[in-house]
Short mmCIF file of C-alpha atoms and ligand atoms in Angstrom, two decimals:
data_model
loop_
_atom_site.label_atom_id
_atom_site.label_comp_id
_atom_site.label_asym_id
_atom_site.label_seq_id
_atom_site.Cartn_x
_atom_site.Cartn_y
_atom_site.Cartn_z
CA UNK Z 1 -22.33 -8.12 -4.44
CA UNK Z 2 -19.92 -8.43 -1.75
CA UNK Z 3 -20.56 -5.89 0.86
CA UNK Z 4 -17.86 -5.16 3.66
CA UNK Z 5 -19.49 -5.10 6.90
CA UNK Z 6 -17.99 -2.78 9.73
CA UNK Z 7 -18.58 -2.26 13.13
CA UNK Z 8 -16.66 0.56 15.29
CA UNK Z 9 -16.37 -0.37 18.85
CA UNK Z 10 -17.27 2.64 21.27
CA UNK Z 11 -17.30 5.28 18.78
CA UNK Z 12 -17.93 8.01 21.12
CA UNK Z 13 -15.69 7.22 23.47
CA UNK Z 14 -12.63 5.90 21.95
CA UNK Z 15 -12.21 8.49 18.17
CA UNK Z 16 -9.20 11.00 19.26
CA UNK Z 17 -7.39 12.44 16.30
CA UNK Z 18 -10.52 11.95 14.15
CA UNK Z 19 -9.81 8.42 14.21
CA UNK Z 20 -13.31 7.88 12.39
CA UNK Z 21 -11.62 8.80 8.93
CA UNK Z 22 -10.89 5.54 8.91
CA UNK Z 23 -14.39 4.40 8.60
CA UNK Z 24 -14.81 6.98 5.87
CA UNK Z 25 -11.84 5.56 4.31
CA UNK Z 26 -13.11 1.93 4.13
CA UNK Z 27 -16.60 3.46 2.94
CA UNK Z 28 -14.73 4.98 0.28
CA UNK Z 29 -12.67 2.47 -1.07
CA UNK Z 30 -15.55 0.07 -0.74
CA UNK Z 31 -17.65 2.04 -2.71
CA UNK Z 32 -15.53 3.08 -5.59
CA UNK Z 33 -15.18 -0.15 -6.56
CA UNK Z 34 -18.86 -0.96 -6.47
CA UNK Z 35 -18.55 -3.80 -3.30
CA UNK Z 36 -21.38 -2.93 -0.53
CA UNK Z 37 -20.48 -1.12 2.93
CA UNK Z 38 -22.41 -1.66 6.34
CA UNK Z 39 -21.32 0.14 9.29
CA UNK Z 40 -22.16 -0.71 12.38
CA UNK Z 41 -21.53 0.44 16.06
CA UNK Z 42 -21.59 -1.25 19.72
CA UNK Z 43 -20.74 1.04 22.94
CA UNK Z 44 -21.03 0.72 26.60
CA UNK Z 45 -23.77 -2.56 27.79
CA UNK Z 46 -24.35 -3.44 24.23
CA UNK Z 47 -24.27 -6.60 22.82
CA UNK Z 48 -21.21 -7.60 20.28
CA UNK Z 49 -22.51 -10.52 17.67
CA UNK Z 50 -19.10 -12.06 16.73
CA UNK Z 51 -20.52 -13.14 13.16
CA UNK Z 52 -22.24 -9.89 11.88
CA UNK Z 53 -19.24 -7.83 10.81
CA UNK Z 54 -16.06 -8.79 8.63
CA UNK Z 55 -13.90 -5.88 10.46
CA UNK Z 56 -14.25 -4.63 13.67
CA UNK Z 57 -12.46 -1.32 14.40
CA UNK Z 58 -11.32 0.74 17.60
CA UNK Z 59 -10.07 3.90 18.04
CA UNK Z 60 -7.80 5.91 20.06
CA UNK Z 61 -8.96 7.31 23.67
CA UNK Z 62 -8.23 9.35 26.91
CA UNK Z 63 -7.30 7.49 29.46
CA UNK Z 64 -10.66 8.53 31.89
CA UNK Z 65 -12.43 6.90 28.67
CA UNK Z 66 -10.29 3.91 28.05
CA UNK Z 67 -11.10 3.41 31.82
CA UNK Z 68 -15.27 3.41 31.15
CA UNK Z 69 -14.47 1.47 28.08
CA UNK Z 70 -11.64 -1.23 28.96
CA UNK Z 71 -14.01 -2.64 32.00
CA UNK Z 72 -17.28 -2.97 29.76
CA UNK Z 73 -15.25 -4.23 26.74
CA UNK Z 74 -13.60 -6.92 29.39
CA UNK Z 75 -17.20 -8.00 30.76
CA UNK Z 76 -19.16 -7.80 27.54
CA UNK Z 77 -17.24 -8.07 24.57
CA UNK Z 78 -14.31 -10.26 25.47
CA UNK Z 79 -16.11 -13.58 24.20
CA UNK Z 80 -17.72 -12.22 21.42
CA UNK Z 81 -13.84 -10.63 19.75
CA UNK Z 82 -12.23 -14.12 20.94
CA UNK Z 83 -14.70 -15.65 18.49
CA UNK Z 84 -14.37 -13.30 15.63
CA UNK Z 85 -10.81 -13.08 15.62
CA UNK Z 86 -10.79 -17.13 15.61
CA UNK Z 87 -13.40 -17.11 12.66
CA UNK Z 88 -10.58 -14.74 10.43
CA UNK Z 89 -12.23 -11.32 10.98
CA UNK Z 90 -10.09 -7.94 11.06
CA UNK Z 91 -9.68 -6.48 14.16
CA UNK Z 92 -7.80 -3.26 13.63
CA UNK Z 93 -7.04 -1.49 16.73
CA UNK Z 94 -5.27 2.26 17.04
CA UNK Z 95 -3.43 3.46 20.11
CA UNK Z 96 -6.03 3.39 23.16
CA UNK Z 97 -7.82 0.69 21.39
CA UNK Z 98 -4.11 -0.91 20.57
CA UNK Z 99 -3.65 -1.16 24.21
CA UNK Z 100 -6.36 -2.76 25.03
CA UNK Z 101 -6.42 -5.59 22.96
CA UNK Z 102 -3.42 -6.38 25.54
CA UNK Z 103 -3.87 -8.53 28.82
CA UNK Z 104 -3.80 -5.34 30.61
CA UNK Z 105 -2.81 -1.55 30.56
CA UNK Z 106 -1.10 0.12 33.82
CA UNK Z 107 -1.83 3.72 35.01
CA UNK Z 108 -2.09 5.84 38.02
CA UNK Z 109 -1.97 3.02 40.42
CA UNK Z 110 -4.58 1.44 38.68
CA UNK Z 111 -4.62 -1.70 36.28
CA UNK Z 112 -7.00 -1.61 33.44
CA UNK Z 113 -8.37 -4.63 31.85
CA UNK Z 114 -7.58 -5.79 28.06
CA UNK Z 115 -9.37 -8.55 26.30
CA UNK Z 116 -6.46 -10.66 26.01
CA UNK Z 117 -6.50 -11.16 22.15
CA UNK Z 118 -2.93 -10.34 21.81
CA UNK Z 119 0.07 -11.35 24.13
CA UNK Z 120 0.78 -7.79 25.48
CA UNK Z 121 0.67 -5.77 28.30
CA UNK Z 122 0.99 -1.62 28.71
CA UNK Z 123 2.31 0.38 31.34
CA UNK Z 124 2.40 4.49 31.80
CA UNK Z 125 5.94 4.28 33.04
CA UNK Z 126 7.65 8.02 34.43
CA UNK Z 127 8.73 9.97 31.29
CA UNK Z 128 7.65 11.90 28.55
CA UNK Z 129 4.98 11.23 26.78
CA UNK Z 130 5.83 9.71 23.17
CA UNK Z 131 4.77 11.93 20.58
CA UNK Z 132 5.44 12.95 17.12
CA UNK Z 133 5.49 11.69 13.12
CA UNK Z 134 5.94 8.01 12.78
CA UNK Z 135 6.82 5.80 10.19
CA UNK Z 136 6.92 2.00 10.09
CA UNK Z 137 7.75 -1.03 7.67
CA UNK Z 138 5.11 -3.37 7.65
CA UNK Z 139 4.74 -6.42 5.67
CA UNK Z 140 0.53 -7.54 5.31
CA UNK Z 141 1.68 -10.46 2.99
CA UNK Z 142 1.95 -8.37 -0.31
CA UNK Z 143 5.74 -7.35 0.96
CA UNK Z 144 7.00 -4.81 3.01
CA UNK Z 145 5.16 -1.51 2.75
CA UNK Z 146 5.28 1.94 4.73
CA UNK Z 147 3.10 2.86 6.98
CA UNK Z 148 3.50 6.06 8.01
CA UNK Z 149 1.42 8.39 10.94
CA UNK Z 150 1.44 10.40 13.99
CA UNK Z 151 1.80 9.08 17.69
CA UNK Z 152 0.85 10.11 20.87
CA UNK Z 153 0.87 7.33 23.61
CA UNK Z 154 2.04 8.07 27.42
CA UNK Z 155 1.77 4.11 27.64
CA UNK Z 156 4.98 1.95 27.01
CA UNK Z 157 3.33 -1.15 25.46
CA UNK Z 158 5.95 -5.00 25.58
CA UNK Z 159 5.03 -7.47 22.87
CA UNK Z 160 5.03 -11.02 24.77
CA UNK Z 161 8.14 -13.47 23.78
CA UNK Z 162 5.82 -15.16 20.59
CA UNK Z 163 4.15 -11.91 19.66
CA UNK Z 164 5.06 -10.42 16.23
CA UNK Z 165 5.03 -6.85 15.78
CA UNK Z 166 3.16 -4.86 13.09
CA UNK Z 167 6.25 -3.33 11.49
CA UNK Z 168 10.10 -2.31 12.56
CA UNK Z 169 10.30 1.78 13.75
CA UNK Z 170 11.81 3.54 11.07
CA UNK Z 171 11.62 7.18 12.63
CA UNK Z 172 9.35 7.74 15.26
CA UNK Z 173 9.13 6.04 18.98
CA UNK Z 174 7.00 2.96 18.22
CA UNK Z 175 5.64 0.27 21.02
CA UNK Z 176 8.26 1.60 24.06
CA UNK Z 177 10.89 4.09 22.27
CA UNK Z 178 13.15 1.26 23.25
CA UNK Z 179 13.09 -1.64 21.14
CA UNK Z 180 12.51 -0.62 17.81
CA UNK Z 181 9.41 -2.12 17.04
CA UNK Z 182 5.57 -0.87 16.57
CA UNK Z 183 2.08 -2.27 16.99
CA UNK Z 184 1.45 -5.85 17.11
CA UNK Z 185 -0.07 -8.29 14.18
CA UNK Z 186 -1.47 -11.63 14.56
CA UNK Z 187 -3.07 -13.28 11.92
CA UNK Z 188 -5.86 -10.55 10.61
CA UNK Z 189 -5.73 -8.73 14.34
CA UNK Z 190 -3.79 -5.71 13.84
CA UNK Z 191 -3.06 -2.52 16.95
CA UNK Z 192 -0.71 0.29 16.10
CA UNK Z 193 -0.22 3.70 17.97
CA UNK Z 194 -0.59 5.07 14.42
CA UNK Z 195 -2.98 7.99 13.68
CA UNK Z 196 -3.59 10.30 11.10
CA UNK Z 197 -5.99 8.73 10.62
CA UNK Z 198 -4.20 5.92 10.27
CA UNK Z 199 -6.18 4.99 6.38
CA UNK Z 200 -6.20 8.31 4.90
CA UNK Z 201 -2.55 8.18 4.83
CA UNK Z 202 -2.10 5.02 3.67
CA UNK Z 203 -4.43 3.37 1.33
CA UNK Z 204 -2.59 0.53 0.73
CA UNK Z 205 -3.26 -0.88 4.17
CA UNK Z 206 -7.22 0.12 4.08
CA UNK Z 207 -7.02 -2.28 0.91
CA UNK Z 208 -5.30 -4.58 2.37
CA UNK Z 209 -7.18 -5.19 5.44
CA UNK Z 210 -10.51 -4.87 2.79
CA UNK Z 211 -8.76 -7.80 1.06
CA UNK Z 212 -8.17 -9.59 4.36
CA UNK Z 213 -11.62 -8.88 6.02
CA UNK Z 214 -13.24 -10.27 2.30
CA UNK Z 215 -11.23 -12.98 1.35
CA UNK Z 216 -10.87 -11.15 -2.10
CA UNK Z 217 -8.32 -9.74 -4.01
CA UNK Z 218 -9.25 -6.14 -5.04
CA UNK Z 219 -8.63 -4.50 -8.27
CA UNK Z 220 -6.50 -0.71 -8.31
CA UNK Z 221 -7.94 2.11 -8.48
CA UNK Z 222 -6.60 4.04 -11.06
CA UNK Z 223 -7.45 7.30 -9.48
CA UNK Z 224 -5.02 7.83 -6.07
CA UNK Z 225 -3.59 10.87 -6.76
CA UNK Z 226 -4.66 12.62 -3.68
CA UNK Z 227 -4.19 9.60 -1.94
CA UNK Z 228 -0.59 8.97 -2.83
CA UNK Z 229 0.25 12.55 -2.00
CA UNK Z 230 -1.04 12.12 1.06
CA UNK Z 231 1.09 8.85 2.11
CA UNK Z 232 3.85 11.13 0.47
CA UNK Z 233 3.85 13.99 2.58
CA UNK Z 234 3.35 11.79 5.95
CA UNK Z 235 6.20 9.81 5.33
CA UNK Z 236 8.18 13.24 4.70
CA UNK Z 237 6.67 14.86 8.12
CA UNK Z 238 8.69 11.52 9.35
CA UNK Z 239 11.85 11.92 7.79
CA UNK Z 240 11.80 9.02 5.61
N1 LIG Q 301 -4.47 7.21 26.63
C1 LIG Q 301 -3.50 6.40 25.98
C2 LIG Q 301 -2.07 6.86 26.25
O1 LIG Q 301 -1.84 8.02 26.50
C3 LIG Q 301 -3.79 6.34 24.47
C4 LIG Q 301 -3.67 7.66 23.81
C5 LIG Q 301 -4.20 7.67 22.40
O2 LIG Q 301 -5.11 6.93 22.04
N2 LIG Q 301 -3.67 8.59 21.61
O3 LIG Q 301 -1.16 6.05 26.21
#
């Protein structure tokens, strides 16, 4: 049986916004259709094996913990996501895990370091922070879908000249509230500012990524009421 193995990178640390639905999520969707699920987690010191998980996952965080976290992550885990993400794993990264898949994320007269796996960098710049309902058109290779959420990011984060985006703002702030763009996607890595959690609202993407992280298409489930309600009424708290 194919079993979808999952490891969350500093739980603890990095889950505002009950980011860990989306590990319940992927449990779920796993399970309904009768595939395996292993969940694993790595935090502060501890050793990342590049090859033992399909999908690694990252949640949001404060910035005194993306501080703890984005040093360790820099010095311990750096090699280990280079090689994953080369070998065709998911990474799927949400807001203070988004930014630090960057080169770097700027705050307080201090520089954070990001892993580098994406060509972006992050700055708190003066202003407001950037909150509120979000939605997004994103297109995961099975055409352009909705993604829709809640942000709540004082970083601005810039997208490199080659970097693609995740999907084009269509109400909400996005990457900067400037240039009309939102998270960034290359090949199966994936960082939004999305929460909600980001899966519980939108099912088709958990799939998706399940579909990515597997190499397999998966069948419908025929039973998504509650789930399609939910995608429903986020993309209504964004206007769209
Ligand atoms: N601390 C980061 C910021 O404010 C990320 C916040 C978050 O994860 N919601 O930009």
């Amino acid at each position: 049986m194919p079993t979808l193995r999952v490891c969350s990178l500093y739980p603890e640390l990095m889950n505002i916004y009950a980011d860990r639905g989306n590990i319940a999520v992927l449990r779920a969707r796993c399970e309904w259709r009768g595939l395996g699920f292993e969940h694993a987690a790595v935090s502060l010191g501890e050793r990342l094996d590049p090859d033992a998980h399909d999908l690694f996952y990252m949640g949001g965080g404060q910035d005194r913990d993306q501080a703890a976290v984005a040093h360790d992550m820099a010095d311990t885990k750096r090699e280990a996501l280079h090689t994953a993400a080369g070998g065709g794993a998911v990474i799927l990264a949400v807001c203070g895990g988004y930014q630090l898949l960057g080169h770097s994320y700027e705050l307080a007269g201090k520089t954070l370091p990001g892993v580098g796996l994406v060509d972006l960098t992050t700055v708190r710049e003066p202003g407001p922070r950037l909150i509120g309902n979000c939605a997004i058109e994103a297109d995961l290779g099975a055409g352009p879908q909705v993604i829709a959420g809640f942000e709540n990011h004082g970083g601005r984060t810039y997208l490199g000249a080659g970097e693609e985006p995740l999907g084009r703002v269509l109400a909400g702030h996005g990457n900067n509230g400037r240039d009309g763009f939102e998270g960034v996607h290359r090949d199966n890595v994936i960082g939004t500012y999305l929460h909600g959690p980001l899966l519980p609202k939108n099912v088709w993407l958990a799939d998706r990524l399940i579909e990515l992280a597997l190499e397999q298409e998966l069948e419908p489930l025929d039973n998504d009421e509650l789930e399609d309600a939910a995608h429903a009424s986020a993309r209504r708290a964004a206007g769209v």
